[in-house]
Amino acid sequence: MTTIAFIGLGNMGGGMAANLAQAGHVVRAFDLSGDAIEKAVGAGCLAARSMLDAVVGADVVVTMLPAGQHVRGIYLGGDGIIANVADGTLLIDSSTIDIDSARTVTEAAEAKGLHMVDAPVSGGVAAAAAGTLTFMVGGTDTAFGLAKPYLETMGKNIFHAGAAGNGQVAKVCNNMLLGIHMIGTCEAFALAEKLGLDAQTFYDISSTASGQNWSMTSYCPAPGPVPTAPSNNDYQPGFSAAMMLKDLRLAADAASKAKSATPLGAQAEALYALMESAGKDDLDFSGIMKLINGSL
Ligand code: NAD
């Protein structure tokens, strides 16, 4: 039986830890929030008193934290995970963080002879609970092979994206493209309506023509054509505009460091920042339709 330390039991980590416990692993759960630990215990995990209580002696450590500063803070330094786990412990960070932090932490782990992957996810809270996440994994072939069985317990699509940090590269590039085509789709539906073409008719035509894209056919930002889309539920998330803005900022930062031109990514970031300054970033990211059509 494998002992897994799971750190970060929030919206995503809570469901992921529960799936590992339900698969028969011993899951030592830790979060700064006592409520989050209590929920995890209700789902079959064991409560850890501290981060070190969870990780010392564990076979595998999984972290699901908000941002790069939290991941660096918890892995590095004398009190960190890397300095305190046993030889042979496998480290999996599934947080969405900046690429430099992911590579720095993995280098530190490898310097101690540990295997580590960055394994950010696509799919929201519902996919985390259902165990149907997509994992984009960076790390050596060996580390990927070791991590895969655990990732398969929490997800249904597991991709090896290459060396350390490449999981984060895949994540930010994908989400930058998603933000861009969501905004483009909103513009097209808003314009069609102003010009006298209703959303369903435009959808029927464009979804089988060259404007077709995922934001339109799986997540249509105009109410009506895709019944399961958040647009039919007052734009309740789903995947919030705040989360999209976080990922667009990570993409912009990475693009600047790589000297790669991302003018549309920058524009998408600026538009989602307007959602934030309007206090509407708790809406689903498709709610940017309201900014575009003037109904925010
Ligand atoms: P969340 O804020 O709900 O959960 C993060 C948890 O980490 C919190 O419970 C917090 O208390 C805990 N935490 C922070 N610092 C800690 C520490 N030092 N020790 C122990 N616990 C600590 O966030 P979330 O929605 O679960 O997202 C987690 C990660 O997944 C983020 O990087 C996010 O970008 C990414 N992500 C989220 C979604 C989504 O739909 N929510 C989708 C894909 C990816």
mmCIF file with all atom_site columns, C-alpha atoms in Angstrom, residues 160-247:
data_model
loop_
_atom_site.group_PDB
_atom_site.id
_atom_site.type_symbol
_atom_site.label_atom_id
_atom_site.label_alt_id
_atom_site.label_comp_id
_atom_site.label_asym_id
_atom_site.label_entity_id
_atom_site.label_seq_id
_atom_site.pdbx_PDB_ins_code
_atom_site.Cartn_x
_atom_site.Cartn_y
_atom_site.Cartn_z
_atom_site.occupancy
_atom_site.B_iso_or_equiv
_atom_site.pdbx_formal_charge
_atom_site.auth_seq_id
_atom_site.auth_comp_id
_atom_site.auth_asym_id
_atom_site.auth_atom_id
_atom_site.pdbx_PDB_model_num
ATOM 1  C CA . HIS A 1 160 ? 4.169   13.729 -21.112 1.00 0.00 ? 160 HIS A CA 1
ATOM 2  C CA . ALA A 1 161 ? 5.057   17.197 -22.407 1.00 0.00 ? 161 ALA A CA 1
ATOM 3  C CA . GLY A 1 162 ? 8.845   16.792 -22.087 1.00 0.00 ? 162 GLY A CA 1
ATOM 4  C CA . ALA A 1 163 ? 11.450  17.967 -19.598 1.00 0.00 ? 163 ALA A CA 1
ATOM 5  C CA . ALA A 1 164 ? 10.843  19.708 -16.258 1.00 0.00 ? 164 ALA A CA 1
ATOM 6  C CA . GLY A 1 165 ? 8.649   22.793 -16.585 1.00 0.00 ? 165 GLY A CA 1
ATOM 7  C CA . ASN A 1 166 ? 7.096   21.664 -19.881 1.00 0.00 ? 166 ASN A CA 1
ATOM 8  C CA . GLY A 1 167 ? 3.840   20.733 -18.146 1.00 0.00 ? 167 GLY A CA 1
ATOM 9  C CA . GLN A 1 168 ? 3.516   24.388 -17.151 1.00 0.00 ? 168 GLN A CA 1
ATOM 10 C CA . VAL A 1 169 ? 4.496   25.485 -20.677 1.00 0.00 ? 169 VAL A CA 1
ATOM 11 C CA . ALA A 1 170 ? 1.667   23.375 -22.148 1.00 0.00 ? 170 ALA A CA 1
ATOM 12 C CA . LYS A 1 171 ? -0.792  24.698 -19.572 1.00 0.00 ? 171 LYS A CA 1
ATOM 13 C CA . VAL A 1 172 ? -0.109  28.431 -20.070 1.00 0.00 ? 172 VAL A CA 1
ATOM 14 C CA . CYS A 1 173 ? 0.091   28.207 -23.872 1.00 0.00 ? 173 CYS A CA 1
ATOM 15 C CA . ASN A 1 174 ? -3.191  26.270 -24.032 1.00 0.00 ? 174 ASN A CA 1
ATOM 16 C CA . ASN A 1 175 ? -4.985  28.653 -21.690 1.00 0.00 ? 175 ASN A CA 1
ATOM 17 C CA . MET A 1 176 ? -3.651  31.740 -23.482 1.00 0.00 ? 176 MET A CA 1
ATOM 18 C CA . LEU A 1 177 ? -5.157  30.356 -26.702 1.00 0.00 ? 177 LEU A CA 1
ATOM 19 C CA . LEU A 1 178 ? -8.404  29.556 -24.870 1.00 0.00 ? 178 LEU A CA 1
ATOM 20 C CA . GLY A 1 179 ? -8.674  33.138 -23.548 1.00 0.00 ? 179 GLY A CA 1
ATOM 21 C CA . ILE A 1 180 ? -8.037  34.547 -27.010 1.00 0.00 ? 180 ILE A CA 1
ATOM 22 C CA . HIS A 1 181 ? -10.598 32.406 -28.835 1.00 0.00 ? 181 HIS A CA 1
ATOM 23 C CA . MET A 1 182 ? -13.177 32.922 -26.101 1.00 0.00 ? 182 MET A CA 1
ATOM 24 C CA . ILE A 1 183 ? -12.956 36.697 -26.592 1.00 0.00 ? 183 ILE A CA 1
ATOM 25 C CA . GLY A 1 184 ? -13.035 36.347 -30.387 1.00 0.00 ? 184 GLY A CA 1
ATOM 26 C CA . THR A 1 185 ? -16.104 34.138 -30.116 1.00 0.00 ? 185 THR A CA 1
ATOM 27 C CA . CYS A 1 186 ? -17.831 36.704 -27.881 1.00 0.00 ? 186 CYS A CA 1
ATOM 28 C CA . GLU A 1 187 ? -17.099 39.464 -30.389 1.00 0.00 ? 187 GLU A CA 1
ATOM 29 C CA . ALA A 1 188 ? -18.558 37.444 -33.254 1.00 0.00 ? 188 ALA A CA 1
ATOM 30 C CA . PHE A 1 189 ? -21.791 36.552 -31.395 1.00 0.00 ? 189 PHE A CA 1
ATOM 31 C CA . ALA A 1 190 ? -22.237 40.126 -30.092 1.00 0.00 ? 190 ALA A CA 1
ATOM 32 C CA . LEU A 1 191 ? -21.736 41.595 -33.574 1.00 0.00 ? 191 LEU A CA 1
ATOM 33 C CA . ALA A 1 192 ? -24.039 39.034 -35.207 1.00 0.00 ? 192 ALA A CA 1
ATOM 34 C CA . GLU A 1 193 ? -26.793 39.952 -32.764 1.00 0.00 ? 193 GLU A CA 1
ATOM 35 C CA . LYS A 1 194 ? -26.364 43.713 -33.314 1.00 0.00 ? 194 LYS A CA 1
ATOM 36 C CA . LEU A 1 195 ? -26.580 43.081 -37.060 1.00 0.00 ? 195 LEU A CA 1
ATOM 37 C CA . GLY A 1 196 ? -29.855 41.172 -36.685 1.00 0.00 ? 196 GLY A CA 1
ATOM 38 C CA . LEU A 1 197 ? -28.631 37.545 -36.675 1.00 0.00 ? 197 LEU A CA 1
ATOM 39 C CA . ASP A 1 198 ? -29.790 35.525 -33.651 1.00 0.00 ? 198 ASP A CA 1
ATOM 40 C CA . ALA A 1 199 ? -27.327 33.420 -31.647 1.00 0.00 ? 199 ALA A CA 1
ATOM 41 C CA . GLN A 1 200 ? -28.772 30.019 -32.616 1.00 0.00 ? 200 GLN A CA 1
ATOM 42 C CA . THR A 1 201 ? -28.742 30.729 -36.358 1.00 0.00 ? 201 THR A CA 1
ATOM 43 C CA . PHE A 1 202 ? -25.216 32.149 -36.215 1.00 0.00 ? 202 PHE A CA 1
ATOM 44 C CA . TYR A 1 203 ? -24.143 29.099 -34.160 1.00 0.00 ? 203 TYR A CA 1
ATOM 45 C CA . ASP A 1 204 ? -25.698 26.653 -36.665 1.00 0.00 ? 204 ASP A CA 1
ATOM 46 C CA . ILE A 1 205 ? -23.769 28.285 -39.487 1.00 0.00 ? 205 ILE A CA 1
ATOM 47 C CA . SER A 1 206 ? -20.443 29.128 -37.841 1.00 0.00 ? 206 SER A CA 1
ATOM 48 C CA . SER A 1 207 ? -20.096 25.859 -35.907 1.00 0.00 ? 207 SER A CA 1
ATOM 49 C CA . THR A 1 208 ? -19.980 24.043 -39.250 1.00 0.00 ? 208 THR A CA 1
ATOM 50 C CA . ALA A 1 209 ? -17.936 26.753 -40.986 1.00 0.00 ? 209 ALA A CA 1
ATOM 51 C CA . SER A 1 210 ? -14.395 28.036 -40.517 1.00 0.00 ? 210 SER A CA 1
ATOM 52 C CA . GLY A 1 211 ? -15.153 30.058 -37.368 1.00 0.00 ? 211 GLY A CA 1
ATOM 53 C CA . GLN A 1 212 ? -15.768 26.836 -35.429 1.00 0.00 ? 212 GLN A CA 1
ATOM 54 C CA . ASN A 1 213 ? -13.765 26.494 -32.208 1.00 0.00 ? 213 ASN A CA 1
ATOM 55 C CA . TRP A 1 214 ? -14.029 24.917 -28.712 1.00 0.00 ? 214 TRP A CA 1
ATOM 56 C CA . SER A 1 215 ? -15.268 28.122 -27.035 1.00 0.00 ? 215 SER A CA 1
ATOM 57 C CA . MET A 1 216 ? -18.176 28.099 -29.463 1.00 0.00 ? 216 MET A CA 1
ATOM 58 C CA . THR A 1 217 ? -19.146 24.439 -29.652 1.00 0.00 ? 217 THR A CA 1
ATOM 59 C CA . SER A 1 218 ? -18.440 23.252 -26.093 1.00 0.00 ? 218 SER A CA 1
ATOM 60 C CA . TYR A 1 219 ? -18.813 26.438 -24.054 1.00 0.00 ? 219 TYR A CA 1
ATOM 61 C CA . CYS A 1 220 ? -20.791 28.930 -26.141 1.00 0.00 ? 220 CYS A CA 1
ATOM 62 C CA . PRO A 1 221 ? -20.626 32.367 -24.426 1.00 0.00 ? 221 PRO A CA 1
ATOM 63 C CA . ALA A 1 222 ? -24.000 33.372 -25.944 1.00 0.00 ? 222 ALA A CA 1
ATOM 64 C CA . PRO A 1 223 ? -26.935 31.811 -24.043 1.00 0.00 ? 223 PRO A CA 1
ATOM 65 C CA . GLY A 1 224 ? -28.898 29.173 -25.947 1.00 0.00 ? 224 GLY A CA 1
ATOM 66 C CA . PRO A 1 225 ? -26.937 27.045 -28.390 1.00 0.00 ? 225 PRO A CA 1
ATOM 67 C CA . VAL A 1 226 ? -24.947 24.907 -25.872 1.00 0.00 ? 226 VAL A CA 1
ATOM 68 C CA . PRO A 1 227 ? -27.309 24.037 -22.983 1.00 0.00 ? 227 PRO A CA 1
ATOM 69 C CA . THR A 1 228 ? -24.531 22.961 -20.552 1.00 0.00 ? 228 THR A CA 1
ATOM 70 C CA . ALA A 1 229 ? -22.532 26.190 -21.011 1.00 0.00 ? 229 ALA A CA 1
ATOM 71 C CA . PRO A 1 230 ? -22.248 28.641 -18.051 1.00 0.00 ? 230 PRO A CA 1
ATOM 72 C CA . SER A 1 231 ? -23.882 31.316 -20.256 1.00 0.00 ? 231 SER A CA 1
ATOM 73 C CA . ASN A 1 232 ? -27.184 29.529 -19.548 1.00 0.00 ? 232 ASN A CA 1
ATOM 74 C CA . ASN A 1 233 ? -26.566 29.750 -15.801 1.00 0.00 ? 233 ASN A CA 1
ATOM 75 C CA . ASP A 1 234 ? -25.878 33.481 -15.348 1.00 0.00 ? 234 ASP A CA 1
ATOM 76 C CA . TYR A 1 235 ? -22.199 32.792 -16.129 1.00 0.00 ? 235 TYR A CA 1
ATOM 77 C CA . GLN A 1 236 ? -21.569 30.965 -12.850 1.00 0.00 ? 236 GLN A CA 1
ATOM 78 C CA . PRO A 1 237 ? -18.215 29.116 -13.005 1.00 0.00 ? 237 PRO A CA 1
ATOM 79 C CA . GLY A 1 238 ? -17.025 26.679 -14.354 1.00 0.00 ? 238 GLY A CA 1
ATOM 80 C CA . PHE A 1 239 ? -13.636 28.257 -14.726 1.00 0.00 ? 239 PHE A CA 1
ATOM 81 C CA . SER A 1 240 ? -13.610 31.764 -13.344 1.00 0.00 ? 240 SER A CA 1
ATOM 82 C CA . ALA A 1 241 ? -12.403 34.918 -15.087 1.00 0.00 ? 241 ALA A CA 1
ATOM 83 C CA . ALA A 1 242 ? -9.973  35.326 -12.138 1.00 0.00 ? 242 ALA A CA 1
ATOM 84 C CA . MET A 1 243 ? -8.391  31.935 -12.917 1.00 0.00 ? 243 MET A CA 1
ATOM 85 C CA . MET A 1 244 ? -8.136  32.824 -16.596 1.00 0.00 ? 244 MET A CA 1
ATOM 86 C CA . LEU A 1 245 ? -6.468  36.135 -15.700 1.00 0.00 ? 245 LEU A CA 1
ATOM 87 C CA . LYS A 1 246 ? -3.969  34.302 -13.486 1.00 0.00 ? 246 LYS A CA 1
ATOM 88 C CA . ASP A 1 247 ? -3.017  32.024 -16.399 1.00 0.00 ? 247 ASP A CA 1
#
